[in-house]
Amino acid sequence: RAQRAPQAAALRQRHLTPDDVPAVLALDREVFPPAFWAKAADLHQQLMWAELKGENYSRAMFDGDQLVGYTVVIGHPSVFGLGDRVLFVLRMAVRLRYRRVVVPALIQRFSRDVIVAGRHIEARLRETNSLRTVQRFSGSFRRYGGRITGRAPQ
């Protein structure tokens, strides 16, 4: 029997913190091949540094107590403009059955954060499909200052 698609109203969104690293690692292992799994120490350091600097714009989406999607977004120096500060999207993962609800919600949130912070978005995407997904779910991505720095090294 097919499962019903999740409803946005049933999901809870909140700030992603260093305390969420174990749940992020578990989700990564579910949705990515091993080469793309986050390393616990690196992820913890990125989130901790961003928290200490007041530059953590990362979000987590939960269905009950289960992490179903996240973005790691931090304030960071621009790859393009010397001295510019941007919101840099480091990672994003979503459980497959939640993709249609969670991806737009997470993209809307970091698009909103860009406006509030008065910055641009930069990201390195692992695959061309990632860029297409971002563009499909958010027509506002480029309108609000989104820039893609290129594909991440394989």
Tab-separated table of C-alpha atoms in Angstrom:
chain	number	residue	atom	x	y	z
A	1	ARG	CA	0.000	0.000	0.000
A	2	ALA	CA	1.383	3.389	-0.989
A	3	GLN	CA	2.217	5.862	1.762
A	4	ARG	CA	0.535	9.242	1.702
A	5	ALA	CA	2.738	12.179	0.863
A	6	PRO	CA	3.740	14.202	3.926
A	7	GLN	CA	1.917	17.478	4.534
A	8	ALA	CA	3.881	20.652	5.209
A	9	ALA	CA	1.697	21.503	8.217
A	10	ALA	CA	2.733	18.247	9.922
A	11	LEU	CA	6.438	19.132	9.715
A	12	ARG	CA	8.406	21.260	12.148
A	13	GLN	CA	11.306	23.483	11.078
A	14	ARG	CA	13.980	24.808	13.411
A	15	HIS	CA	17.583	25.952	13.638
A	16	LEU	CA	20.197	23.204	12.968
A	17	THR	CA	22.832	23.133	15.724
A	18	PRO	CA	25.983	21.138	16.531
A	19	ASP	CA	23.777	18.937	18.748
A	20	ASP	CA	22.042	17.686	15.572
A	21	VAL	CA	25.208	16.221	14.030
A	22	PRO	CA	24.304	12.563	14.863
A	23	ALA	CA	20.888	12.927	13.153
A	24	VAL	CA	22.509	14.629	10.142
A	25	LEU	CA	25.045	11.802	9.822
A	26	ALA	CA	22.256	9.206	9.960
A	27	LEU	CA	20.291	11.029	7.230
A	28	ASP	CA	23.396	11.363	5.056
A	29	ARG	CA	23.940	7.612	5.268
A	30	GLU	CA	20.377	7.065	4.120
A	31	VAL	CA	20.379	9.433	1.131
A	32	PHE	CA	23.992	9.691	-0.118
A	33	PRO	CA	26.600	7.189	-1.283
A	34	PRO	CA	29.535	6.820	1.163
A	35	ALA	CA	31.788	9.229	-0.742
A	36	PHE	CA	29.427	12.094	0.131
A	37	TRP	CA	28.760	11.355	3.799
A	38	ALA	CA	29.562	14.253	6.108
A	39	LYS	CA	32.448	13.755	8.491
A	40	ALA	CA	31.282	14.255	12.078
A	41	ALA	CA	34.252	16.358	13.177
A	42	ASP	CA	34.089	18.644	10.105
A	43	LEU	CA	30.344	19.180	10.364
A	44	HIS	CA	30.509	19.824	14.103
A	45	GLN	CA	33.336	22.335	13.608
A	46	GLN	CA	31.460	24.172	10.810
A	47	LEU	CA	28.279	24.466	12.858
A	48	MET	CA	30.105	25.373	16.077
A	49	TRP	CA	32.192	28.049	14.352
A	50	ALA	CA	29.086	29.503	12.681
A	51	GLU	CA	27.200	29.499	16.013
A	52	LEU	CA	30.033	31.292	17.805
A	53	LYS	CA	30.267	33.926	15.065
A	54	GLY	CA	26.473	34.402	14.860
A	55	GLU	CA	26.645	33.191	11.240
A	56	ASN	CA	24.666	29.926	11.423
A	57	TYR	CA	21.655	30.045	9.091
A	58	SER	CA	21.306	26.250	8.964
A	59	ARG	CA	17.830	24.688	9.214
A	60	ALA	CA	16.415	21.274	10.077
A	61	MET	CA	12.987	19.837	9.208
A	62	PHE	CA	11.419	17.175	11.413
A	63	ASP	CA	8.451	14.842	11.106
A	64	GLY	CA	7.835	14.134	14.763
A	65	ASP	CA	11.300	13.367	16.163
A	66	GLN	CA	12.731	12.196	12.830
A	67	LEU	CA	15.052	14.509	10.865
A	68	VAL	CA	13.710	14.490	7.297
A	69	GLY	CA	15.796	17.257	5.760
A	70	TYR	CA	18.418	19.877	6.515
A	71	THR	CA	20.539	22.638	5.046
A	72	VAL	CA	23.917	23.719	6.373
A	73	VAL	CA	24.112	27.429	5.507
A	74	ILE	CA	26.707	29.694	7.096
A	75	GLY	CA	27.899	33.267	6.720
A	76	HIS	CA	31.148	33.055	4.786
A	77	PRO	CA	33.528	35.206	2.707
A	78	SER	CA	32.504	35.280	-0.959
A	79	VAL	CA	34.337	33.175	-3.509
A	80	PHE	CA	33.801	36.035	-6.004
A	81	GLY	CA	34.038	39.368	-4.191
A	82	LEU	CA	36.977	40.170	-1.963
A	83	GLY	CA	35.592	41.298	1.380
A	84	ASP	CA	31.967	40.392	0.547
A	85	ARG	CA	30.087	38.233	3.049
A	86	VAL	CA	27.572	35.738	1.665
A	87	LEU	CA	25.363	32.934	2.907
A	88	PHE	CA	27.154	29.819	1.697
A	89	VAL	CA	25.154	26.611	1.263
A	90	LEU	CA	27.518	23.829	2.333
A	91	ARG	CA	25.176	20.837	2.453
A	92	MET	CA	21.575	19.880	1.891
A	93	ALA	CA	19.882	16.522	2.257
A	94	VAL	CA	16.234	15.439	2.263
A	95	ARG	CA	14.610	12.036	2.630
A	96	LEU	CA	13.210	11.033	-0.760
A	97	ARG	CA	9.534	10.804	0.222
A	98	TYR	CA	9.675	14.316	1.752
A	99	ARG	CA	11.445	15.997	-1.158
A	100	ARG	CA	8.426	17.800	-2.676
A	101	VAL	CA	7.518	19.432	0.639
A	102	VAL	CA	10.872	19.917	2.382
A	103	VAL	CA	13.098	21.175	-0.473
A	104	PRO	CA	10.896	24.204	-1.265
A	105	ALA	CA	10.508	25.010	2.459
A	106	LEU	CA	14.274	24.928	3.075
A	107	ILE	CA	15.048	26.958	-0.058
A	108	GLN	CA	12.400	29.532	0.865
A	109	ARG	CA	13.931	29.839	4.317
A	110	PHE	CA	17.485	30.465	3.149
A	111	SER	CA	16.164	32.844	0.457
A	112	ARG	CA	14.381	34.760	3.247
A	113	ASP	CA	17.556	34.752	5.366
A	114	VAL	CA	19.470	36.260	2.427
A	115	ILE	CA	17.071	39.195	2.295
A	116	VAL	CA	17.083	39.728	6.062
A	117	ALA	CA	20.886	39.509	6.240
A	118	GLY	CA	21.316	41.697	3.135
A	119	ARG	CA	23.631	39.184	1.476
A	120	HIS	CA	23.915	36.918	-1.554
A	121	ILE	CA	23.727	33.115	-1.657
A	122	GLU	CA	26.631	31.051	-2.929
A	123	ALA	CA	26.798	27.285	-3.195
A	124	ARG	CA	28.908	24.546	-4.699
A	125	LEU	CA	26.735	21.834	-6.104
A	126	ARG	CA	27.894	18.278	-6.489
A	127	GLU	CA	25.839	17.563	-9.594
A	128	THR	CA	23.940	19.321	-12.337
A	129	ASN	CA	20.722	17.794	-10.994
A	130	SER	CA	21.189	19.728	-7.748
A	131	LEU	CA	21.206	23.018	-9.637
A	132	ARG	CA	18.094	22.032	-11.589
A	133	THR	CA	16.330	21.115	-8.350
A	134	VAL	CA	17.188	24.464	-6.764
A	135	GLN	CA	15.991	26.330	-9.853
A	136	ARG	CA	12.792	24.276	-10.208
A	137	PHE	CA	11.714	24.755	-6.605
A	138	SER	CA	12.700	28.384	-6.262
A	139	GLY	CA	12.272	30.933	-9.014
A	140	SER	CA	13.464	33.443	-6.453
A	141	PHE	CA	16.932	31.868	-6.082
A	142	ARG	CA	18.656	34.089	-8.630
A	143	ARG	CA	16.283	37.031	-8.120
A	144	TYR	CA	17.446	37.283	-4.506
A	145	GLY	CA	21.129	37.092	-5.324
A	146	GLY	CA	21.865	33.391	-5.771
A	147	ARG	CA	25.129	32.503	-7.477
A	148	ILE	CA	26.492	29.048	-8.179
A	149	THR	CA	30.270	28.794	-7.932
A	150	GLY	CA	30.492	25.557	-9.902
A	151	ARG	CA	30.454	21.854	-9.306
A	152	ALA	CA	32.248	20.449	-6.290
A	153	PRO	CA	35.284	18.293	-7.040
A	154	GLN	CA	34.444	14.624	-7.556
